[in-house]
PDB file of C-alpha atoms in Angstrom:
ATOM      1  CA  UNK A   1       0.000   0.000   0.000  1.00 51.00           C
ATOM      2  CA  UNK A   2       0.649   3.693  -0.238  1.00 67.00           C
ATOM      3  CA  UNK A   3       1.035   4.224   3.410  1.00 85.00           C
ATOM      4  CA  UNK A   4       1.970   2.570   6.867  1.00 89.00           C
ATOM      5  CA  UNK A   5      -1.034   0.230   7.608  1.00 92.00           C
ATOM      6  CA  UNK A   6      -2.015  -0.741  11.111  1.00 94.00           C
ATOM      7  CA  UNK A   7      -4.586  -3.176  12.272  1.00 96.00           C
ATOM      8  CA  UNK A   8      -6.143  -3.221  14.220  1.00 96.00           C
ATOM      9  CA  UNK A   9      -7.715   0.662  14.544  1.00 91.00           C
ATOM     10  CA  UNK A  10      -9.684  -0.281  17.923  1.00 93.00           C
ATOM     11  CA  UNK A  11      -9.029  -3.158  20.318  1.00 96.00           C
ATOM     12  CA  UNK A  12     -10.647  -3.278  23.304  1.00 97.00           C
ATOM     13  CA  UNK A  13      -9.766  -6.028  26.123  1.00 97.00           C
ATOM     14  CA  UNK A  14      -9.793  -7.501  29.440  1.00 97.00           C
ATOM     15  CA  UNK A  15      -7.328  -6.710  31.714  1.00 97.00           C
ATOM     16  CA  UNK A  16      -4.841  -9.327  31.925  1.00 97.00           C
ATOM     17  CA  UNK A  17      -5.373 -10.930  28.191  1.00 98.00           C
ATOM     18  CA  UNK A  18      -2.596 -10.854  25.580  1.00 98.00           C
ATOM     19  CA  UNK A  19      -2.984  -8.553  22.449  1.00 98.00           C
ATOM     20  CA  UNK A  20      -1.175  -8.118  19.415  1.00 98.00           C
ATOM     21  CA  UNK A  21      -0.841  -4.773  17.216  1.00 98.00           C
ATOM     22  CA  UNK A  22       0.359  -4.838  13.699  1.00 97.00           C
ATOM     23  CA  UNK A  23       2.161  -2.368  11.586  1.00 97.00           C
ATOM     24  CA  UNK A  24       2.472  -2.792   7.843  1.00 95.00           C
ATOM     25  CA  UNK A  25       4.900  -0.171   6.610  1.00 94.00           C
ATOM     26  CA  UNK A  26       6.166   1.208   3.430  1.00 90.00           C
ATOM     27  CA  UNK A  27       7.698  -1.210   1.335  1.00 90.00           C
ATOM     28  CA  UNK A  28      11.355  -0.551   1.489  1.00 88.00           C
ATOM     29  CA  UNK A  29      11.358   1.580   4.566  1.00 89.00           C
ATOM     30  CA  UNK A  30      14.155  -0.058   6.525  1.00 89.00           C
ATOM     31  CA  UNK A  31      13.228   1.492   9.618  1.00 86.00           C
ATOM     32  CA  UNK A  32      10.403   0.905  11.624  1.00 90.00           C
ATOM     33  CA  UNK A  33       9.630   2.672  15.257  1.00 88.00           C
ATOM     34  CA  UNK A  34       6.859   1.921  17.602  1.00 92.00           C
ATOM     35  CA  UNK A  35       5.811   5.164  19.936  1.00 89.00           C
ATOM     36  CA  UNK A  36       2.408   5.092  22.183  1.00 89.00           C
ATOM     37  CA  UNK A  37       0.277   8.050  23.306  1.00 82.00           C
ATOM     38  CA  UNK A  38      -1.955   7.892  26.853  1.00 81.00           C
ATOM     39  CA  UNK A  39      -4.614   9.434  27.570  1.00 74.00           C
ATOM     40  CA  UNK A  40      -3.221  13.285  28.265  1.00 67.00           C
ATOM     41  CA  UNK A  41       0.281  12.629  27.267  1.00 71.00           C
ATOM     42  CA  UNK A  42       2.399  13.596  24.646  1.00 68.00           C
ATOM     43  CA  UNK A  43       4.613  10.990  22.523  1.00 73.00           C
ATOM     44  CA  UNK A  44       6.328   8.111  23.508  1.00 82.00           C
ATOM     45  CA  UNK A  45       8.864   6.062  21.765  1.00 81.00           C
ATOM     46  CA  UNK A  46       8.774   2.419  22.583  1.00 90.00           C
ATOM     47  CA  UNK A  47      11.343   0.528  20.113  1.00 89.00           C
ATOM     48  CA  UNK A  48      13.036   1.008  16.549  1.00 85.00           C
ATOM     49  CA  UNK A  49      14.110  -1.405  14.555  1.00 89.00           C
ATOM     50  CA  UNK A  50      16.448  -1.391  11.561  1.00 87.00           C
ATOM     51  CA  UNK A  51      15.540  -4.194   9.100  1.00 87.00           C
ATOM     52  CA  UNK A  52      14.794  -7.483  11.374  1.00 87.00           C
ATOM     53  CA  UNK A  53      16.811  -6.148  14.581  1.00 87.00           C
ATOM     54  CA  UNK A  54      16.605  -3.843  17.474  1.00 83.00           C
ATOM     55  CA  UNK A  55      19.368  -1.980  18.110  1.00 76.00           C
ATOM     56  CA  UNK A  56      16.843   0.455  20.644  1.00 76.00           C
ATOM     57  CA  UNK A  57      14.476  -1.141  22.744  1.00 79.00           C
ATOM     58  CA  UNK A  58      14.731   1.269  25.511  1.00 78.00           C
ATOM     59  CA  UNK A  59      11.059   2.721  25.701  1.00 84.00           C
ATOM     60  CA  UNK A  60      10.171  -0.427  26.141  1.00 91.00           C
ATOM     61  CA  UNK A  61       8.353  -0.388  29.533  1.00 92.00           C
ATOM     62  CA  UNK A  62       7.997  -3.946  31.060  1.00 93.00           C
ATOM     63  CA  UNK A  63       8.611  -6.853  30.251  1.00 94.00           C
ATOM     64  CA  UNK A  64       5.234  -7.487  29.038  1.00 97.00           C
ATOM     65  CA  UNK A  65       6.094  -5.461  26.005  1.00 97.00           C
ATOM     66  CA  UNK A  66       7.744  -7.021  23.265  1.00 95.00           C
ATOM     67  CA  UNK A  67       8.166  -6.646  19.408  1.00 95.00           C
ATOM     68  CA  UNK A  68       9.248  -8.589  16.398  1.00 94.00           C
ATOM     69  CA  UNK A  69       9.812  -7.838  12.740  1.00 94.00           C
ATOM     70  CA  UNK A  70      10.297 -10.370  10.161  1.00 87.00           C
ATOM     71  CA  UNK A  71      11.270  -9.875   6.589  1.00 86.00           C
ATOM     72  CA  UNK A  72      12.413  -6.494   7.296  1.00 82.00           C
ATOM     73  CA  UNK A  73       8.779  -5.570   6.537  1.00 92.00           C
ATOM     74  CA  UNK A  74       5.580  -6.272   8.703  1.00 96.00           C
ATOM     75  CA  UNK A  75       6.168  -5.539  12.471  1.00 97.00           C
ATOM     76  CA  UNK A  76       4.267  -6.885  15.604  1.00 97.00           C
ATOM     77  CA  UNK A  77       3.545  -5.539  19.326  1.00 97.00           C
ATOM     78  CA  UNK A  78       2.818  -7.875  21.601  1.00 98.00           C
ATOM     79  CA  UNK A  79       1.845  -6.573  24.913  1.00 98.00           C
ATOM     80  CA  UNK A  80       0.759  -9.881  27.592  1.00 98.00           C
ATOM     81  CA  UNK A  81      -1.429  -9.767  30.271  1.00 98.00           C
ATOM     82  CA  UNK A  82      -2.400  -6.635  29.815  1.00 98.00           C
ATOM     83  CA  UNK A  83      -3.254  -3.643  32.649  1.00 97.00           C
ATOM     84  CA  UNK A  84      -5.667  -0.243  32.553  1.00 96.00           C
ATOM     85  CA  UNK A  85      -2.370   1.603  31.751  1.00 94.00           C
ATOM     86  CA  UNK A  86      -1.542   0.231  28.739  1.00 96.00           C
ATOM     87  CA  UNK A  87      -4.794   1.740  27.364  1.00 95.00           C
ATOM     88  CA  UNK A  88      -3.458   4.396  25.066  1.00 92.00           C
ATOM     89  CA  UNK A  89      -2.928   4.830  20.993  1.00 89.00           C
ATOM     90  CA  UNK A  90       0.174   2.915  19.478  1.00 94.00           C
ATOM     91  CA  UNK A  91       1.734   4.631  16.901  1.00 91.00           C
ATOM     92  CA  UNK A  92       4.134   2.818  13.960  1.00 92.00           C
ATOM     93  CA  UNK A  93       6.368   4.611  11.779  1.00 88.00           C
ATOM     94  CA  UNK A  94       8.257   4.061   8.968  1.00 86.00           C
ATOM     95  CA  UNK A  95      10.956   5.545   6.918  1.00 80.00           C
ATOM     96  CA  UNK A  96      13.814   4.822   4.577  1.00 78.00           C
ATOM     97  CA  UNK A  97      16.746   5.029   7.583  1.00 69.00           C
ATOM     98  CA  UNK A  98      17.149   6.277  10.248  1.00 62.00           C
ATOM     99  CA  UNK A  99      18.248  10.102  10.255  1.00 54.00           C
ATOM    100  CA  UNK A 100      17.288  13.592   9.252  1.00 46.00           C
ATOM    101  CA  UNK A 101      17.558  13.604   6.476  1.00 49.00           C
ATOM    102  CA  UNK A 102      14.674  10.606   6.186  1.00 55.00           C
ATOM    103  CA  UNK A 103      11.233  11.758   7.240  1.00 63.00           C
ATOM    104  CA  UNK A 104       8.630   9.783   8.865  1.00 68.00           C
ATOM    105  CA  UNK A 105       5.826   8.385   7.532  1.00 78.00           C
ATOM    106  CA  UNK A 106       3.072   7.224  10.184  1.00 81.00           C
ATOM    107  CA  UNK A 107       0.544   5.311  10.501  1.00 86.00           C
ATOM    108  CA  UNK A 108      -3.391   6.252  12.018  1.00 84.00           C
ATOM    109  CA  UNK A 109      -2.343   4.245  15.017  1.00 89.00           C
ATOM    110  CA  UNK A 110      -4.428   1.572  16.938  1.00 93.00           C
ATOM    111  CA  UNK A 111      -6.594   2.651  20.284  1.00 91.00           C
ATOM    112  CA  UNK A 112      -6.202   0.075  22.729  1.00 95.00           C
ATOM    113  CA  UNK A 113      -8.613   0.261  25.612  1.00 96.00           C
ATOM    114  CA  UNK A 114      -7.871  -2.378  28.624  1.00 97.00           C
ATOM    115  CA  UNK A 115     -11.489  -3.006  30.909  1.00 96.00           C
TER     116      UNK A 115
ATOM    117  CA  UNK B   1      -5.871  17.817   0.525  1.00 62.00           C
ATOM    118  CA  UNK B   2      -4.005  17.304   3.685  1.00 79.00           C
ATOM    119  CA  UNK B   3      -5.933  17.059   6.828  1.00 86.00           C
ATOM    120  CA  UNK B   4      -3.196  18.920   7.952  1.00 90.00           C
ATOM    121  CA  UNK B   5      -0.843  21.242   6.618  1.00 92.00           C
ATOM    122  CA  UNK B   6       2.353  22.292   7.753  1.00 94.00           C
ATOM    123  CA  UNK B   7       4.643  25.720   6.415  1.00 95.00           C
ATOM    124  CA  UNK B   8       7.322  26.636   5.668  1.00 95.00           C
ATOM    125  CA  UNK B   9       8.500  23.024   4.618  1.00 90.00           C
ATOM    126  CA  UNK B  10      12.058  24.375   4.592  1.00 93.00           C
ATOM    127  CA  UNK B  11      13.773  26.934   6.921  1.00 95.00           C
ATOM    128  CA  UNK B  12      16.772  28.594   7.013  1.00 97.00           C
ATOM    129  CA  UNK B  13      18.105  30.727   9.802  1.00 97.00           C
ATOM    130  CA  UNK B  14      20.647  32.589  11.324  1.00 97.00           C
ATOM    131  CA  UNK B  15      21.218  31.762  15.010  1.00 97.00           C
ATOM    132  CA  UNK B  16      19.662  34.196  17.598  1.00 97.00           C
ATOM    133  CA  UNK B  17      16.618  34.503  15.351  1.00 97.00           C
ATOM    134  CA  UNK B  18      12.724  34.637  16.110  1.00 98.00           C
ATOM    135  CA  UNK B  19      11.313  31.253  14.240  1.00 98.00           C
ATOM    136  CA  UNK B  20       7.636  30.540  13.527  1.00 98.00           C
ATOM    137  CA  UNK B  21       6.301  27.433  12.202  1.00 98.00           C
ATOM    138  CA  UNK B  22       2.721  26.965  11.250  1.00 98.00           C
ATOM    139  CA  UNK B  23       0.323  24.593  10.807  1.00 97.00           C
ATOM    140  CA  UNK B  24      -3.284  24.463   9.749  1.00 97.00           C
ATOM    141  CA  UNK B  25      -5.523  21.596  10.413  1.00 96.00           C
ATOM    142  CA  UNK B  26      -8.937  20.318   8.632  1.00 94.00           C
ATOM    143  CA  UNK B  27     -10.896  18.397  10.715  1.00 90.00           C
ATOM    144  CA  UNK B  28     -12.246  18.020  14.368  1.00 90.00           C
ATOM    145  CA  UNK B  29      -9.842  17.734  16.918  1.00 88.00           C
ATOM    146  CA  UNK B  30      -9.185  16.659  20.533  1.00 82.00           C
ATOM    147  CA  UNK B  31      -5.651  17.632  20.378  1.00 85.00           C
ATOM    148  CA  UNK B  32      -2.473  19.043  18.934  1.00 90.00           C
ATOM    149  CA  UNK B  33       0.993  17.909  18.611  1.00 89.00           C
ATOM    150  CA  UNK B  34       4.498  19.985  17.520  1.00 92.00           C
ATOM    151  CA  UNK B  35       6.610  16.903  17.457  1.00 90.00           C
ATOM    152  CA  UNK B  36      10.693  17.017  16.735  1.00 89.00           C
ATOM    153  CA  UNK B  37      12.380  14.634  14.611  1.00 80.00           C
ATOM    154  CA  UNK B  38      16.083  15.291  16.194  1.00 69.00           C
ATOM    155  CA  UNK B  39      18.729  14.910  13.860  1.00 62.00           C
ATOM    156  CA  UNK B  40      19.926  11.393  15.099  1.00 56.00           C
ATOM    157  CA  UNK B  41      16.465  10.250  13.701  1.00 55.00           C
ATOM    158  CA  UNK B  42      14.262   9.849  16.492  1.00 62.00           C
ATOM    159  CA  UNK B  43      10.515  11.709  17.489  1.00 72.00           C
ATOM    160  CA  UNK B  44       9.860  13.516  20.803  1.00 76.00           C
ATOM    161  CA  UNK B  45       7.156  14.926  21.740  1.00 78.00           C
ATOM    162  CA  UNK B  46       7.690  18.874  22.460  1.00 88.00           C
ATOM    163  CA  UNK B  47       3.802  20.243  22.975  1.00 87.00           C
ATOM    164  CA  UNK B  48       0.179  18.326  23.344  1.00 85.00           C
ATOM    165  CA  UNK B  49      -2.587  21.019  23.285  1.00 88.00           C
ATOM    166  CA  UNK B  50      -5.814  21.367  23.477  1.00 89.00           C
ATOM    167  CA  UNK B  51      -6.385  25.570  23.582  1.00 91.00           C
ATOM    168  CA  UNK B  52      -4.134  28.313  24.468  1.00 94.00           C
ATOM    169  CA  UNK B  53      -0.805  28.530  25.077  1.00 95.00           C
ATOM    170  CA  UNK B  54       2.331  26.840  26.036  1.00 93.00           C
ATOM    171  CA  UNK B  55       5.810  27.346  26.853  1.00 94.00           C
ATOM    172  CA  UNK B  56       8.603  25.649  27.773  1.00 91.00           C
ATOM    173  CA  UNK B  57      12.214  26.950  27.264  1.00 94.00           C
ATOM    174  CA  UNK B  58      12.549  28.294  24.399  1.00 97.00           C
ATOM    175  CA  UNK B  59       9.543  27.134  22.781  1.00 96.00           C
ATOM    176  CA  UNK B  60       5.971  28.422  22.571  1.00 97.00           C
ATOM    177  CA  UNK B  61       3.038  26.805  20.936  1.00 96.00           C
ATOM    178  CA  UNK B  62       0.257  28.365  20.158  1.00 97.00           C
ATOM    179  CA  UNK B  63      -3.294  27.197  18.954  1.00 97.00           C
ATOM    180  CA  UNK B  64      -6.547  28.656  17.715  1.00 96.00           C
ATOM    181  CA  UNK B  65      -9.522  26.418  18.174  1.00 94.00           C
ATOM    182  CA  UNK B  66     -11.525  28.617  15.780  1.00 95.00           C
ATOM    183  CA  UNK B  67      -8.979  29.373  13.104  1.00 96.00           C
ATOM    184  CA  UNK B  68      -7.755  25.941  13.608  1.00 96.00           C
ATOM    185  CA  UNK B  69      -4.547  27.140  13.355  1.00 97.00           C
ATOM    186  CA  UNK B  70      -1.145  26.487  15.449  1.00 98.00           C
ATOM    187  CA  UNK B  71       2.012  27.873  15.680  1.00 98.00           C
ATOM    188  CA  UNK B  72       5.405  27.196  16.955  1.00 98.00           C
ATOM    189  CA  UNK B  73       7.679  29.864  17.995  1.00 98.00           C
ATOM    190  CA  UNK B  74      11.576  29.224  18.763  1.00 98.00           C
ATOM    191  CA  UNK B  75      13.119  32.583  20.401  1.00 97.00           C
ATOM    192  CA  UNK B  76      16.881  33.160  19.879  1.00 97.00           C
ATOM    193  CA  UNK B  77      17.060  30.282  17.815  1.00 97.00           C
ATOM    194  CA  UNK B  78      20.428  27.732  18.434  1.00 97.00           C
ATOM    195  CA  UNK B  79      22.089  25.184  15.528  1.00 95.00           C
ATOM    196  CA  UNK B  80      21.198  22.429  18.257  1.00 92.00           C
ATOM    197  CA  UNK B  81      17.500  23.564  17.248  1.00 94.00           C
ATOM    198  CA  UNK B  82      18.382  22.514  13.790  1.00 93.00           C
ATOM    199  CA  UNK B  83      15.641  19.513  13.095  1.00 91.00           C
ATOM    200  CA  UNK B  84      12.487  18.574  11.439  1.00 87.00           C
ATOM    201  CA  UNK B  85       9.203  19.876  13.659  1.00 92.00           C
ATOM    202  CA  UNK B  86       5.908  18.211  12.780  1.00 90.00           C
ATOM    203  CA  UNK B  87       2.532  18.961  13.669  1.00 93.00           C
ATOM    204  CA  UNK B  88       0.100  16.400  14.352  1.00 89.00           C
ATOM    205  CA  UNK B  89      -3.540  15.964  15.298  1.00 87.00           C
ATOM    206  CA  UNK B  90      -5.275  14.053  17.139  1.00 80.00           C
ATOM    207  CA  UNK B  91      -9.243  13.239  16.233  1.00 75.00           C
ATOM    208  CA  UNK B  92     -10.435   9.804  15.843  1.00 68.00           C
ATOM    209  CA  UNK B  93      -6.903   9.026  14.806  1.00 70.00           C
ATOM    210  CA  UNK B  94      -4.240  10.568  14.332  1.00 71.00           C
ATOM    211  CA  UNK B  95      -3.416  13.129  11.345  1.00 81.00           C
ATOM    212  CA  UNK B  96       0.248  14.186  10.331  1.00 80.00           C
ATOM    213  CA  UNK B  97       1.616  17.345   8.728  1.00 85.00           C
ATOM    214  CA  UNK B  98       4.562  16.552   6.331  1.00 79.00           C
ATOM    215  CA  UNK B  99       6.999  18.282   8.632  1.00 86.00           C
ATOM    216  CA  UNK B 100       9.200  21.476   8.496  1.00 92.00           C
ATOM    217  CA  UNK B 101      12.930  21.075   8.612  1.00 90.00           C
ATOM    218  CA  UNK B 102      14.672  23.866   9.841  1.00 94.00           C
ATOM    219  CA  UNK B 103      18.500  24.707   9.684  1.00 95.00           C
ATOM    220  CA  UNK B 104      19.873  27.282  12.122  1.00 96.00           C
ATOM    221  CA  UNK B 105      23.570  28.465  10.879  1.00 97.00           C
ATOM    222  CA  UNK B 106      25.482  29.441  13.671  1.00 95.00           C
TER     223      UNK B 106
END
């Protein structure tokens, strides 16, 4: 597609169940970053990788949070037994490397609400 | 169109100058974003509002419910302010201005 695709838009679950977000990005964008918004909060970055690796995985933040991306293309968030604060928008990003010089392209995110 | 639109998209300017970046927005909103794309490549997040006025440092953001308009002002600009500044909206998802990358020579 034209754009960075994420599924789902809405997800809405129980507290404690497992959920995964997807992010489709731009075909050839090498780098791909993950960055959440909560409720009355600005940006914030999660993870980045660069092809099939993460070199940053520092916004990460639990270990209930994790991320993979095969084929240097489609990327998934995993977040496990999920709490009430992890309700927020998550936010992929693509763009050709990492740098400047390379501008973003993002996607409309995916609203997670945890009940 | 752009459900949001972002200018200048390129900025040049000579350190210790008065910088203004706009952006105009299309639809409904619950919120607005001036994010900065620093130059080692990653996004923070410098303003989230909703009406009036902020400042921190530096920086001021401004926004006009009515006019649905924003700006963001950088007093006695610095080279180290030297990035790409995107404006973002929030309504029932999120809508992103292309960006405006800005140079300051020292």
């Amino acid at each position: 597609g034209a754009g960075v695709s994420q599924s789902p838009s809405n997800k809405v679950t129980e507290k404690g169940k497992d959920v995964e977000l997807r992010c489709d990005p731009i075909s050839g964008h090498t780098a791909l970053y993950w960055y959440r918004q909560s409720l009355g909060q600005g940006l914030e970055f999660l993870i980045y990788f660069q092809g099939n690796s993460a070199p940053d995985k520092s916004g990460l933040p639990s270990d209930r949070f994790s991320a993979e991306r095969t084929g240097g293309s489609v990327s998934t968030l995993t977040i496990q037994r999920t709490q009430q604060e992890d309700s927020a928008v998550y936010l992929c990003a693509s763009s050709l490397a990492r740098g400047q010089g390379h501008g973003y392209t993002f996607g409309s995110g995916t609203r997670l609400t945890v009940v | 169109k752009n459900e949001v639109e972002q200018s200048p998209q390129n900025l040049t300017a000579q350190e210790g100058e008065f910088i203004t970046i706009n952006c105009s927005y299309s639809v409904g909103i619950s919120a607005l974003h001036w994010l900065q794309q620093h130059p080692g490549g990653g996004i923070v997040s410098l303003f989230m509002l909703s009406s009036g006025k902020k400042k921190h440092g530096r920086l001021i953001a401004t926004i006009n419910i009515q006019e649905k308009h924003s700006s963001l002002h950088i007093t006695a600009s610095h080279p180290r302010d030297s990035a790409v500044y995107i404006c973002a909206v929030t309504s029932n998802q999120f809508y992103f201005g292309t960006g405006t990358s800005l140079t300051v020579i020292p």
